[in-house]
Amino acid sequence: MAHITALRVQSSNPNRVSVFIDDEYAFGLHIDLAMGLHPGQELSPEEAAALQKQDVRAMGYERALHYLSFRPRSAQEVAQYLKGKGLDEEDAAAVLERLQQARLVDDAAFAQFWVNSRENARPKGAWALRAELRQKGIADKHIAEAVADIDEQASALRAAERKAQQLAGLDEGTYRRRLTAFLMRRGFGYAVARETVDRLWDEQRARPLA
């Protein structure tokens, strides 16, 4: 049976402790995991391996918290991020489960956040929003709930207002074609796009000449 001969806080990271077994560096641990260890303690290979697995997951959790600090993420985004940081599928799943239990990762809440963000900054049609959320691994039931209350006509009008100003002065045919194409690229259906273009064109014609 091997023995822990020293525990030293790492100078480069005070949250990590170097574990020495039989006077040789063996591995590093998060300081919380090292709190239960002491010099002279016996440590079997199985116990050492278990500690290192806990450490991998603890580091993965901290990295995930940093990743989540920028904006909410879907479960799929977090899982892909953790795998990109070297966690295997089992460890990534364990970290993700811990995050979900803490409600730090919640796909239903993420879907609503995504839709609200789009509505406030860059309105898109329900079709485009559904496609974006599916790409992020969101289940259809959460997508349906998130887009249920969208007023596509109002969203299309907000999305088109600035573009319409840029197109002002063009002949009617060109104006209509370009603005309709713009809205359809944003994921709005043809009927919604056409009604929006009709309204904006009529408003433009009604403005008095400067």
JSON list of C-alpha atoms in Angstrom, two decimals:
[
{"chain": "A", "resi": 1, "resn": "MET", "atom": "CA", "xyz": [0.00, 0.00, 0.00]},
{"chain": "A", "resi": 2, "resn": "ALA", "atom": "CA", "xyz": [1.35, 3.43, -0.98]},
{"chain": "A", "resi": 3, "resn": "HIS", "atom": "CA", "xyz": [1.50, 6.31, 1.47]},
{"chain": "A", "resi": 4, "resn": "ILE", "atom": "CA", "xyz": [0.93, 10.02, 1.04]},
{"chain": "A", "resi": 5, "resn": "THR", "atom": "CA", "xyz": [4.18, 11.70, 2.03]},
{"chain": "A", "resi": 6, "resn": "ALA", "atom": "CA", "xyz": [3.34, 15.36, 1.26]},
{"chain": "A", "resi": 7, "resn": "LEU", "atom": "CA", "xyz": [0.54, 17.70, 0.23]},
{"chain": "A", "resi": 8, "resn": "ARG", "atom": "CA", "xyz": [1.63, 21.02, -1.26]},
{"chain": "A", "resi": 9, "resn": "VAL", "atom": "CA", "xyz": [-0.49, 23.90, -2.46]},
{"chain": "A", "resi": 10, "resn": "GLN", "atom": "CA", "xyz": [0.57, 24.70, -6.02]},
{"chain": "A", "resi": 11, "resn": "SER", "atom": "CA", "xyz": [2.24, 28.09, -6.39]},
{"chain": "A", "resi": 12, "resn": "SER", "atom": "CA", "xyz": [0.68, 28.60, -9.81]},
{"chain": "A", "resi": 13, "resn": "ASN", "atom": "CA", "xyz": [-2.84, 27.83, -8.59]},
{"chain": "A", "resi": 14, "resn": "PRO", "atom": "CA", "xyz": [-3.73, 28.11, -4.89]},
{"chain": "A", "resi": 15, "resn": "ASN", "atom": "CA", "xyz": [-6.91, 26.11, -5.51]},
{"chain": "A", "resi": 16, "resn": "ARG", "atom": "CA", "xyz": [-4.91, 23.00, -6.38]},
{"chain": "A", "resi": 17, "resn": "VAL", "atom": "CA", "xyz": [-2.80, 20.70, -4.26]},
{"chain": "A", "resi": 18, "resn": "SER", "atom": "CA", "xyz": [0.04, 18.45, -5.42]},
{"chain": "A", "resi": 19, "resn": "VAL", "atom": "CA", "xyz": [-0.13, 14.98, -3.89]},
{"chain": "A", "resi": 20, "resn": "PHE", "atom": "CA", "xyz": [3.17, 13.15, -3.28]},
{"chain": "A", "resi": 21, "resn": "ILE", "atom": "CA", "xyz": [3.13, 9.40, -2.80]},
{"chain": "A", "resi": 22, "resn": "ASP", "atom": "CA", "xyz": [6.25, 7.71, -1.47]},
{"chain": "A", "resi": 23, "resn": "ASP", "atom": "CA", "xyz": [8.13, 11.00, -1.88]},
{"chain": "A", "resi": 24, "resn": "GLU", "atom": "CA", "xyz": [7.26, 11.36, -5.58]},
{"chain": "A", "resi": 25, "resn": "TYR", "atom": "CA", "xyz": [4.71, 13.67, -7.21]},
{"chain": "A", "resi": 26, "resn": "ALA", "atom": "CA", "xyz": [1.68, 11.56, -8.08]},
{"chain": "A", "resi": 27, "resn": "PHE", "atom": "CA", "xyz": [-1.12, 13.90, -9.19]},
{"chain": "A", "resi": 28, "resn": "GLY", "atom": "CA", "xyz": [-2.86, 17.19, -8.53]},
{"chain": "A", "resi": 29, "resn": "LEU", "atom": "CA", "xyz": [-6.22, 17.68, -6.85]},
{"chain": "A", "resi": 30, "resn": "HIS", "atom": "CA", "xyz": [-8.67, 20.49, -6.30]},
{"chain": "A", "resi": 31, "resn": "ILE", "atom": "CA", "xyz": [-8.13, 21.82, -2.80]},
{"chain": "A", "resi": 32, "resn": "ASP", "atom": "CA", "xyz": [-11.61, 20.74, -1.68]},
{"chain": "A", "resi": 33, "resn": "LEU", "atom": "CA", "xyz": [-10.83, 17.13, -2.57]},
{"chain": "A", "resi": 34, "resn": "ALA", "atom": "CA", "xyz": [-7.46, 17.29, -0.85]},
{"chain": "A", "resi": 35, "resn": "MET", "atom": "CA", "xyz": [-8.97, 18.50, 2.44]},
{"chain": "A", "resi": 36, "resn": "GLY", "atom": "CA", "xyz": [-9.64, 14.94, 3.57]},
{"chain": "A", "resi": 37, "resn": "LEU", "atom": "CA", "xyz": [-6.08, 13.75, 2.92]},
{"chain": "A", "resi": 38, "resn": "HIS", "atom": "CA", "xyz": [-3.05, 13.93, 5.19]},
{"chain": "A", "resi": 39, "resn": "PRO", "atom": "CA", "xyz": [0.59, 12.85, 5.12]},
{"chain": "A", "resi": 40, "resn": "GLY", "atom": "CA", "xyz": [1.05, 9.26, 6.25]},
{"chain": "A", "resi": 41, "resn": "GLN", "atom": "CA", "xyz": [-2.34, 8.23, 4.93]},
{"chain": "A", "resi": 42, "resn": "GLU", "atom": "CA", "xyz": [-2.47, 4.99, 2.99]},
{"chain": "A", "resi": 43, "resn": "LEU", "atom": "CA", "xyz": [-3.87, 5.27, -0.52]},
{"chain": "A", "resi": 44, "resn": "SER", "atom": "CA", "xyz": [-4.68, 2.31, -2.72]},
{"chain": "A", "resi": 45, "resn": "PRO", "atom": "CA", "xyz": [-4.45, 2.58, -6.53]},
{"chain": "A", "resi": 46, "resn": "GLU", "atom": "CA", "xyz": [-8.24, 2.38, -6.67]},
{"chain": "A", "resi": 47, "resn": "GLU", "atom": "CA", "xyz": [-8.63, 5.22, -4.18]},
{"chain": "A", "resi": 48, "resn": "ALA", "atom": "CA", "xyz": [-6.10, 7.34, -6.07]},
{"chain": "A", "resi": 49, "resn": "ALA", "atom": "CA", "xyz": [-7.94, 6.69, -9.35]},
{"chain": "A", "resi": 50, "resn": "ALA", "atom": "CA", "xyz": [-11.27, 7.63, -7.75]},
{"chain": "A", "resi": 51, "resn": "LEU", "atom": "CA", "xyz": [-9.83, 10.90, -6.46]},
{"chain": "A", "resi": 52, "resn": "GLN", "atom": "CA", "xyz": [-8.47, 11.78, -9.87]},
{"chain": "A", "resi": 53, "resn": "LYS", "atom": "CA", "xyz": [-11.85, 11.08, -11.49]},
{"chain": "A", "resi": 54, "resn": "GLN", "atom": "CA", "xyz": [-13.54, 13.35, -8.93]},
{"chain": "A", "resi": 55, "resn": "ASP", "atom": "CA", "xyz": [-10.92, 15.97, -9.73]},
{"chain": "A", "resi": 56, "resn": "VAL", "atom": "CA", "xyz": [-11.60, 15.77, -13.45]},
{"chain": "A", "resi": 57, "resn": "ARG", "atom": "CA", "xyz": [-15.28, 16.35, -12.76]},
{"chain": "A", "resi": 58, "resn": "ALA", "atom": "CA", "xyz": [-14.61, 19.17, -10.30]},
{"chain": "A", "resi": 59, "resn": "MET", "atom": "CA", "xyz": [-12.43, 20.94, -12.86]},
{"chain": "A", "resi": 60, "resn": "GLY", "atom": "CA", "xyz": [-15.04, 20.30, -15.53]},
{"chain": "A", "resi": 61, "resn": "TYR", "atom": "CA", "xyz": [-17.70, 21.84, -13.32]},
{"chain": "A", "resi": 62, "resn": "GLU", "atom": "CA", "xyz": [-15.61, 24.97, -12.72]},
{"chain": "A", "resi": 63, "resn": "ARG", "atom": "CA", "xyz": [-14.90, 25.32, -16.42]},
{"chain": "A", "resi": 64, "resn": "ALA", "atom": "CA", "xyz": [-18.59, 24.90, -17.19]},
{"chain": "A", "resi": 65, "resn": "LEU", "atom": "CA", "xyz": [-19.46, 27.63, -14.69]},
{"chain": "A", "resi": 66, "resn": "HIS", "atom": "CA", "xyz": [-17.05, 29.96, -16.47]},
{"chain": "A", "resi": 67, "resn": "TYR", "atom": "CA", "xyz": [-18.58, 28.99, -19.83]},
{"chain": "A", "resi": 68, "resn": "LEU", "atom": "CA", "xyz": [-22.05, 29.71, -18.47]},
{"chain": "A", "resi": 69, "resn": "SER", "atom": "CA", "xyz": [-21.00, 33.09, -17.06]},
{"chain": "A", "resi": 70, "resn": "PHE", "atom": "CA", "xyz": [-21.14, 34.67, -20.52]},
{"chain": "A", "resi": 71, "resn": "ARG", "atom": "CA", "xyz": [-24.71, 33.62, -21.35]},
{"chain": "A", "resi": 72, "resn": "PRO", "atom": "CA", "xyz": [-27.10, 30.72, -20.74]},
{"chain": "A", "resi": 73, "resn": "ARG", "atom": "CA", "xyz": [-26.30, 27.54, -22.68]},
{"chain": "A", "resi": 74, "resn": "SER", "atom": "CA", "xyz": [-28.22, 24.51, -23.82]},
{"chain": "A", "resi": 75, "resn": "ALA", "atom": "CA", "xyz": [-27.36, 21.08, -22.45]},
{"chain": "A", "resi": 76, "resn": "GLN", "atom": "CA", "xyz": [-25.92, 20.13, -25.85]},
{"chain": "A", "resi": 77, "resn": "GLU", "atom": "CA", "xyz": [-23.67, 23.20, -25.90]},
{"chain": "A", "resi": 78, "resn": "VAL", "atom": "CA", "xyz": [-22.32, 22.41, -22.43]},
{"chain": "A", "resi": 79, "resn": "ALA", "atom": "CA", "xyz": [-21.73, 18.76, -23.27]},
{"chain": "A", "resi": 80, "resn": "GLN", "atom": "CA", "xyz": [-19.84, 19.70, -26.43]},
{"chain": "A", "resi": 81, "resn": "TYR", "atom": "CA", "xyz": [-17.79, 22.27, -24.52]},
{"chain": "A", "resi": 82, "resn": "LEU", "atom": "CA", "xyz": [-16.79, 19.74, -21.86]},
{"chain": "A", "resi": 83, "resn": "LYS", "atom": "CA", "xyz": [-15.79, 17.15, -24.44]},
{"chain": "A", "resi": 84, "resn": "GLY", "atom": "CA", "xyz": [-13.71, 19.84, -26.12]},
{"chain": "A", "resi": 85, "resn": "LYS", "atom": "CA", "xyz": [-11.92, 20.30, -22.81]},
{"chain": "A", "resi": 86, "resn": "GLY", "atom": "CA", "xyz": [-10.96, 16.65, -22.75]},
{"chain": "A", "resi": 87, "resn": "LEU", "atom": "CA", "xyz": [-13.68, 15.11, -20.59]},
{"chain": "A", "resi": 88, "resn": "ASP", "atom": "CA", "xyz": [-14.88, 11.71, -21.72]},
{"chain": "A", "resi": 89, "resn": "GLU", "atom": "CA", "xyz": [-18.57, 11.06, -22.27]},
{"chain": "A", "resi": 90, "resn": "GLU", "atom": "CA", "xyz": [-19.14, 9.65, -18.79]},
{"chain": "A", "resi": 91, "resn": "ASP", "atom": "CA", "xyz": [-17.46, 12.55, -16.97]},
{"chain": "A", "resi": 92, "resn": "ALA", "atom": "CA", "xyz": [-19.13, 15.16, -19.17]},
{"chain": "A", "resi": 93, "resn": "ALA", "atom": "CA", "xyz": [-22.52, 13.58, -18.46]},
{"chain": "A", "resi": 94, "resn": "ALA", "atom": "CA", "xyz": [-21.85, 13.62, -14.70]},
{"chain": "A", "resi": 95, "resn": "VAL", "atom": "CA", "xyz": [-20.90, 17.31, -14.78]},
{"chain": "A", "resi": 96, "resn": "LEU", "atom": "CA", "xyz": [-23.93, 18.15, -16.90]},
{"chain": "A", "resi": 97, "resn": "GLU", "atom": "CA", "xyz": [-26.24, 16.29, -14.52]},
{"chain": "A", "resi": 98, "resn": "ARG", "atom": "CA", "xyz": [-24.85, 18.29, -11.59]},
{"chain": "A", "resi": 99, "resn": "LEU", "atom": "CA", "xyz": [-25.43, 21.54, -13.47]},
{"chain": "A", "resi": 100, "resn": "GLN", "atom": "CA", "xyz": [-28.97, 20.53, -14.36]},
{"chain": "A", "resi": 101, "resn": "GLN", "atom": "CA", "xyz": [-29.76, 19.58, -10.76]},
{"chain": "A", "resi": 102, "resn": "ALA", "atom": "CA", "xyz": [-28.59, 23.05, -9.72]},
{"chain": "A", "resi": 103, "resn": "ARG", "atom": "CA", "xyz": [-30.83, 24.53, -12.48]},
{"chain": "A", "resi": 104, "resn": "LEU", "atom": "CA", "xyz": [-27.79, 26.14, -14.05]},
{"chain": "A", "resi": 105, "resn": "VAL", "atom": "CA", "xyz": [-28.55, 24.31, -17.29]},
{"chain": "A", "resi": 106, "resn": "ASP", "atom": "CA", "xyz": [-32.24, 24.20, -18.21]},
{"chain": "A", "resi": 107, "resn": "ASP", "atom": "CA", "xyz": [-33.23, 23.71, -21.84]},
{"chain": "A", "resi": 108, "resn": "ALA", "atom": "CA", "xyz": [-36.75, 25.07, -21.38]},
{"chain": "A", "resi": 109, "resn": "ALA", "atom": "CA", "xyz": [-35.42, 28.27, -19.81]},
{"chain": "A", "resi": 110, "resn": "PHE", "atom": "CA", "xyz": [-32.68, 28.47, -22.44]},
{"chain": "A", "resi": 111, "resn": "ALA", "atom": "CA", "xyz": [-35.21, 28.26, -25.27]},
{"chain": "A", "resi": 112, "resn": "GLN", "atom": "CA", "xyz": [-37.19, 31.15, -23.79]},
{"chain": "A", "resi": 113, "resn": "PHE", "atom": "CA", "xyz": [-34.00, 33.16, -23.27]},
{"chain": "A", "resi": 114, "resn": "TRP", "atom": "CA", "xyz": [-32.97, 32.60, -26.89]},
{"chain": "A", "resi": 115, "resn": "VAL", "atom": "CA", "xyz": [-36.32, 33.67, -28.29]},
{"chain": "A", "resi": 116, "resn": "ASN", "atom": "CA", "xyz": [-36.49, 36.75, -26.05]},
{"chain": "A", "resi": 117, "resn": "SER", "atom": "CA", "xyz": [-32.96, 37.76, -27.02]},
{"chain": "A", "resi": 118, "resn": "ARG", "atom": "CA", "xyz": [-33.79, 37.48, -30.70]},
{"chain": "A", "resi": 119, "resn": "GLU", "atom": "CA", "xyz": [-37.01, 39.41, -30.25]},
{"chain": "A", "resi": 120, "resn": "ASN", "atom": "CA", "xyz": [-35.21, 42.24, -28.48]},
{"chain": "A", "resi": 121, "resn": "ALA", "atom": "CA", "xyz": [-32.11, 42.51, -30.65]},
{"chain": "A", "resi": 122, "resn": "ARG", "atom": "CA", "xyz": [-32.58, 40.74, -33.98]},
{"chain": "A", "resi": 123, "resn": "PRO", "atom": "CA", "xyz": [-36.17, 39.62, -34.63]},
{"chain": "A", "resi": 124, "resn": "LYS", "atom": "CA", "xyz": [-36.59, 36.45, -36.64]},
{"chain": "A", "resi": 125, "resn": "GLY", "atom": "CA", "xyz": [-39.50, 34.37, -37.80]},
{"chain": "A", "resi": 126, "resn": "ALA", "atom": "CA", "xyz": [-40.68, 31.33, -35.88]},
{"chain": "A", "resi": 127, "resn": "TRP", "atom": "CA", "xyz": [-39.28, 29.04, -38.58]},
{"chain": "A", "resi": 128, "resn": "ALA", "atom": "CA", "xyz": [-35.78, 30.44, -38.14]},
{"chain": "A", "resi": 129, "resn": "LEU", "atom": "CA", "xyz": [-36.02, 30.35, -34.36]},
{"chain": "A", "resi": 130, "resn": "ARG", "atom": "CA", "xyz": [-37.09, 26.71, -34.41]},
{"chain": "A", "resi": 131, "resn": "ALA", "atom": "CA", "xyz": [-34.16, 25.83, -36.66]},
{"chain": "A", "resi": 132, "resn": "GLU", "atom": "CA", "xyz": [-31.67, 27.64, -34.40]},
{"chain": "A", "resi": 133, "resn": "LEU", "atom": "CA", "xyz": [-32.98, 25.94, -31.27]},
{"chain": "A", "resi": 134, "resn": "ARG", "atom": "CA", "xyz": [-32.94, 22.50, -32.87]},
{"chain": "A", "resi": 135, "resn": "GLN", "atom": "CA", "xyz": [-29.30, 23.07, -33.80]},
{"chain": "A", "resi": 136, "resn": "LYS", "atom": "CA", "xyz": [-28.64, 23.64, -30.11]},
{"chain": "A", "resi": 137, "resn": "GLY", "atom": "CA", "xyz": [-30.26, 20.35, -29.18]},
{"chain": "A", "resi": 138, "resn": "ILE", "atom": "CA", "xyz": [-33.47, 21.73, -27.72]},
{"chain": "A", "resi": 139, "resn": "ALA", "atom": "CA", "xyz": [-36.42, 19.31, -27.61]},
{"chain": "A", "resi": 140, "resn": "ASP", "atom": "CA", "xyz": [-39.44, 20.14, -29.76]},
{"chain": "A", "resi": 141, "resn": "LYS", "atom": "CA", "xyz": [-41.72, 20.56, -26.72]},
{"chain": "A", "resi": 142, "resn": "HIS", "atom": "CA", "xyz": [-39.48, 23.31, -25.31]},
{"chain": "A", "resi": 143, "resn": "ILE", "atom": "CA", "xyz": [-39.25, 24.97, -28.70]},
{"chain": "A", "resi": 144, "resn": "ALA", "atom": "CA", "xyz": [-43.02, 24.98, -29.08]},
{"chain": "A", "resi": 145, "resn": "GLU", "atom": "CA", "xyz": [-43.46, 26.60, -25.67]},
{"chain": "A", "resi": 146, "resn": "ALA", "atom": "CA", "xyz": [-40.83, 29.26, -26.40]},
{"chain": "A", "resi": 147, "resn": "VAL", "atom": "CA", "xyz": [-42.27, 30.37, -29.75]},
{"chain": "A", "resi": 148, "resn": "ALA", "atom": "CA", "xyz": [-45.96, 30.00, -28.84]},
{"chain": "A", "resi": 149, "resn": "ASP", "atom": "CA", "xyz": [-46.52, 33.66, -27.97]},
{"chain": "A", "resi": 150, "resn": "ILE", "atom": "CA", "xyz": [-44.53, 35.27, -30.76]},
{"chain": "A", "resi": 151, "resn": "ASP", "atom": "CA", "xyz": [-46.44, 37.87, -32.78]},
{"chain": "A", "resi": 152, "resn": "GLU", "atom": "CA", "xyz": [-44.73, 37.26, -36.11]},
{"chain": "A", "resi": 153, "resn": "GLN", "atom": "CA", "xyz": [-46.30, 40.27, -37.75]},
{"chain": "A", "resi": 154, "resn": "ALA", "atom": "CA", "xyz": [-44.97, 42.59, -35.04]},
{"chain": "A", "resi": 155, "resn": "SER", "atom": "CA", "xyz": [-41.57, 40.89, -35.14]},
{"chain": "A", "resi": 156, "resn": "ALA", "atom": "CA", "xyz": [-41.37, 41.21, -38.91]},
{"chain": "A", "resi": 157, "resn": "LEU", "atom": "CA", "xyz": [-42.22, 44.90, -38.71]},
{"chain": "A", "resi": 158, "resn": "ARG", "atom": "CA", "xyz": [-39.44, 45.53, -36.18]},
{"chain": "A", "resi": 159, "resn": "ALA", "atom": "CA", "xyz": [-37.01, 43.48, -38.23]},
{"chain": "A", "resi": 160, "resn": "ALA", "atom": "CA", "xyz": [-37.81, 45.37, -41.43]},
{"chain": "A", "resi": 161, "resn": "GLU", "atom": "CA", "xyz": [-37.97, 48.97, -40.27]},
{"chain": "A", "resi": 162, "resn": "ARG", "atom": "CA", "xyz": [-34.27, 49.80, -40.57]},
{"chain": "A", "resi": 163, "resn": "LYS", "atom": "CA", "xyz": [-33.92, 47.90, -43.86]},
{"chain": "A", "resi": 164, "resn": "ALA", "atom": "CA", "xyz": [-36.93, 49.77, -45.22]},
{"chain": "A", "resi": 165, "resn": "GLN", "atom": "CA", "xyz": [-35.24, 53.08, -44.47]},
{"chain": "A", "resi": 166, "resn": "GLN", "atom": "CA", "xyz": [-32.16, 51.92, -46.37]},
{"chain": "A", "resi": 167, "resn": "LEU", "atom": "CA", "xyz": [-34.33, 51.02, -49.37]},
{"chain": "A", "resi": 168, "resn": "ALA", "atom": "CA", "xyz": [-36.30, 54.26, -49.37]},
{"chain": "A", "resi": 169, "resn": "GLY", "atom": "CA", "xyz": [-36.08, 55.98, -52.73]},
{"chain": "A", "resi": 170, "resn": "LEU", "atom": "CA", "xyz": [-36.06, 52.79, -54.79]},
{"chain": "A", "resi": 171, "resn": "ASP", "atom": "CA", "xyz": [-38.83, 52.11, -57.24]},
{"chain": "A", "resi": 172, "resn": "GLU", "atom": "CA", "xyz": [-41.73, 50.07, -55.86]},
{"chain": "A", "resi": 173, "resn": "GLY", "atom": "CA", "xyz": [-40.82, 46.79, -57.56]},
{"chain": "A", "resi": 174, "resn": "THR", "atom": "CA", "xyz": [-37.21, 46.81, -56.38]},
{"chain": "A", "resi": 175, "resn": "TYR", "atom": "CA", "xyz": [-38.23, 47.95, -52.91]},
{"chain": "A", "resi": 176, "resn": "ARG", "atom": "CA", "xyz": [-40.73, 45.13, -52.56]},
{"chain": "A", "resi": 177, "resn": "ARG", "atom": "CA", "xyz": [-38.42, 42.42, -53.90]},
{"chain": "A", "resi": 178, "resn": "ARG", "atom": "CA", "xyz": [-35.49, 43.37, -51.69]},
{"chain": "A", "resi": 179, "resn": "LEU", "atom": "CA", "xyz": [-37.47, 43.87, -48.50]},
{"chain": "A", "resi": 180, "resn": "THR", "atom": "CA", "xyz": [-39.45, 40.66, -49.00]},
{"chain": "A", "resi": 181, "resn": "ALA", "atom": "CA", "xyz": [-36.24, 38.69, -49.60]},
{"chain": "A", "resi": 182, "resn": "PHE", "atom": "CA", "xyz": [-34.69, 40.25, -46.49]},
{"chain": "A", "resi": 183, "resn": "LEU", "atom": "CA", "xyz": [-37.61, 39.16, -44.30]},
{"chain": "A", "resi": 184, "resn": "MET", "atom": "CA", "xyz": [-37.69, 35.65, -45.73]},
{"chain": "A", "resi": 185, "resn": "ARG", "atom": "CA", "xyz": [-33.98, 35.27, -45.01]},
{"chain": "A", "resi": 186, "resn": "ARG", "atom": "CA", "xyz": [-34.88, 36.13, -41.41]},
{"chain": "A", "resi": 187, "resn": "GLY", "atom": "CA", "xyz": [-37.23, 33.16, -41.35]},
{"chain": "A", "resi": 188, "resn": "PHE", "atom": "CA", "xyz": [-40.57, 34.90, -41.90]},
{"chain": "A", "resi": 189, "resn": "GLY", "atom": "CA", "xyz": [-43.09, 33.25, -44.19]},
{"chain": "A", "resi": 190, "resn": "TYR", "atom": "CA", "xyz": [-44.08, 34.82, -47.48]},
{"chain": "A", "resi": 191, "resn": "ALA", "atom": "CA", "xyz": [-47.53, 35.90, -46.27]},
{"chain": "A", "resi": 192, "resn": "VAL", "atom": "CA", "xyz": [-46.09, 37.69, -43.22]},
{"chain": "A", "resi": 193, "resn": "ALA", "atom": "CA", "xyz": [-43.33, 39.25, -45.31]},
{"chain": "A", "resi": 194, "resn": "ARG", "atom": "CA", "xyz": [-45.75, 40.49, -47.95]},
{"chain": "A", "resi": 195, "resn": "GLU", "atom": "CA", "xyz": [-48.12, 42.05, -45.40]},
{"chain": "A", "resi": 196, "resn": "THR", "atom": "CA", "xyz": [-45.19, 43.79, -43.71]},
{"chain": "A", "resi": 197, "resn": "VAL", "atom": "CA", "xyz": [-43.83, 45.11, -47.00]},
{"chain": "A", "resi": 198, "resn": "ASP", "atom": "CA", "xyz": [-47.29, 46.37, -48.00]},
{"chain": "A", "resi": 199, "resn": "ARG", "atom": "CA", "xyz": [-47.60, 48.27, -44.72]},
{"chain": "A", "resi": 200, "resn": "LEU", "atom": "CA", "xyz": [-44.15, 49.82, -44.89]},
{"chain": "A", "resi": 201, "resn": "TRP", "atom": "CA", "xyz": [-44.54, 50.80, -48.53]},
{"chain": "A", "resi": 202, "resn": "ASP", "atom": "CA", "xyz": [-47.87, 52.47, -47.80]},
{"chain": "A", "resi": 203, "resn": "GLU", "atom": "CA", "xyz": [-46.35, 54.33, -44.83]},
{"chain": "A", "resi": 204, "resn": "GLN", "atom": "CA", "xyz": [-43.46, 55.50, -46.98]},
{"chain": "A", "resi": 205, "resn": "ARG", "atom": "CA", "xyz": [-45.78, 56.83, -49.68]},
{"chain": "A", "resi": 206, "resn": "ALA", "atom": "CA", "xyz": [-47.88, 58.61, -47.05]},
{"chain": "A", "resi": 207, "resn": "ARG", "atom": "CA", "xyz": [-44.92, 60.59, -45.70]},
{"chain": "A", "resi": 208, "resn": "PRO", "atom": "CA", "xyz": [-44.78, 64.18, -46.92]},
{"chain": "A", "resi": 209, "resn": "LEU", "atom": "CA", "xyz": [-41.90, 65.02, -49.21]},
{"chain": "A", "resi": 210, "resn": "ALA", "atom": "CA", "xyz": [-39.03, 66.89, -47.54]}
]
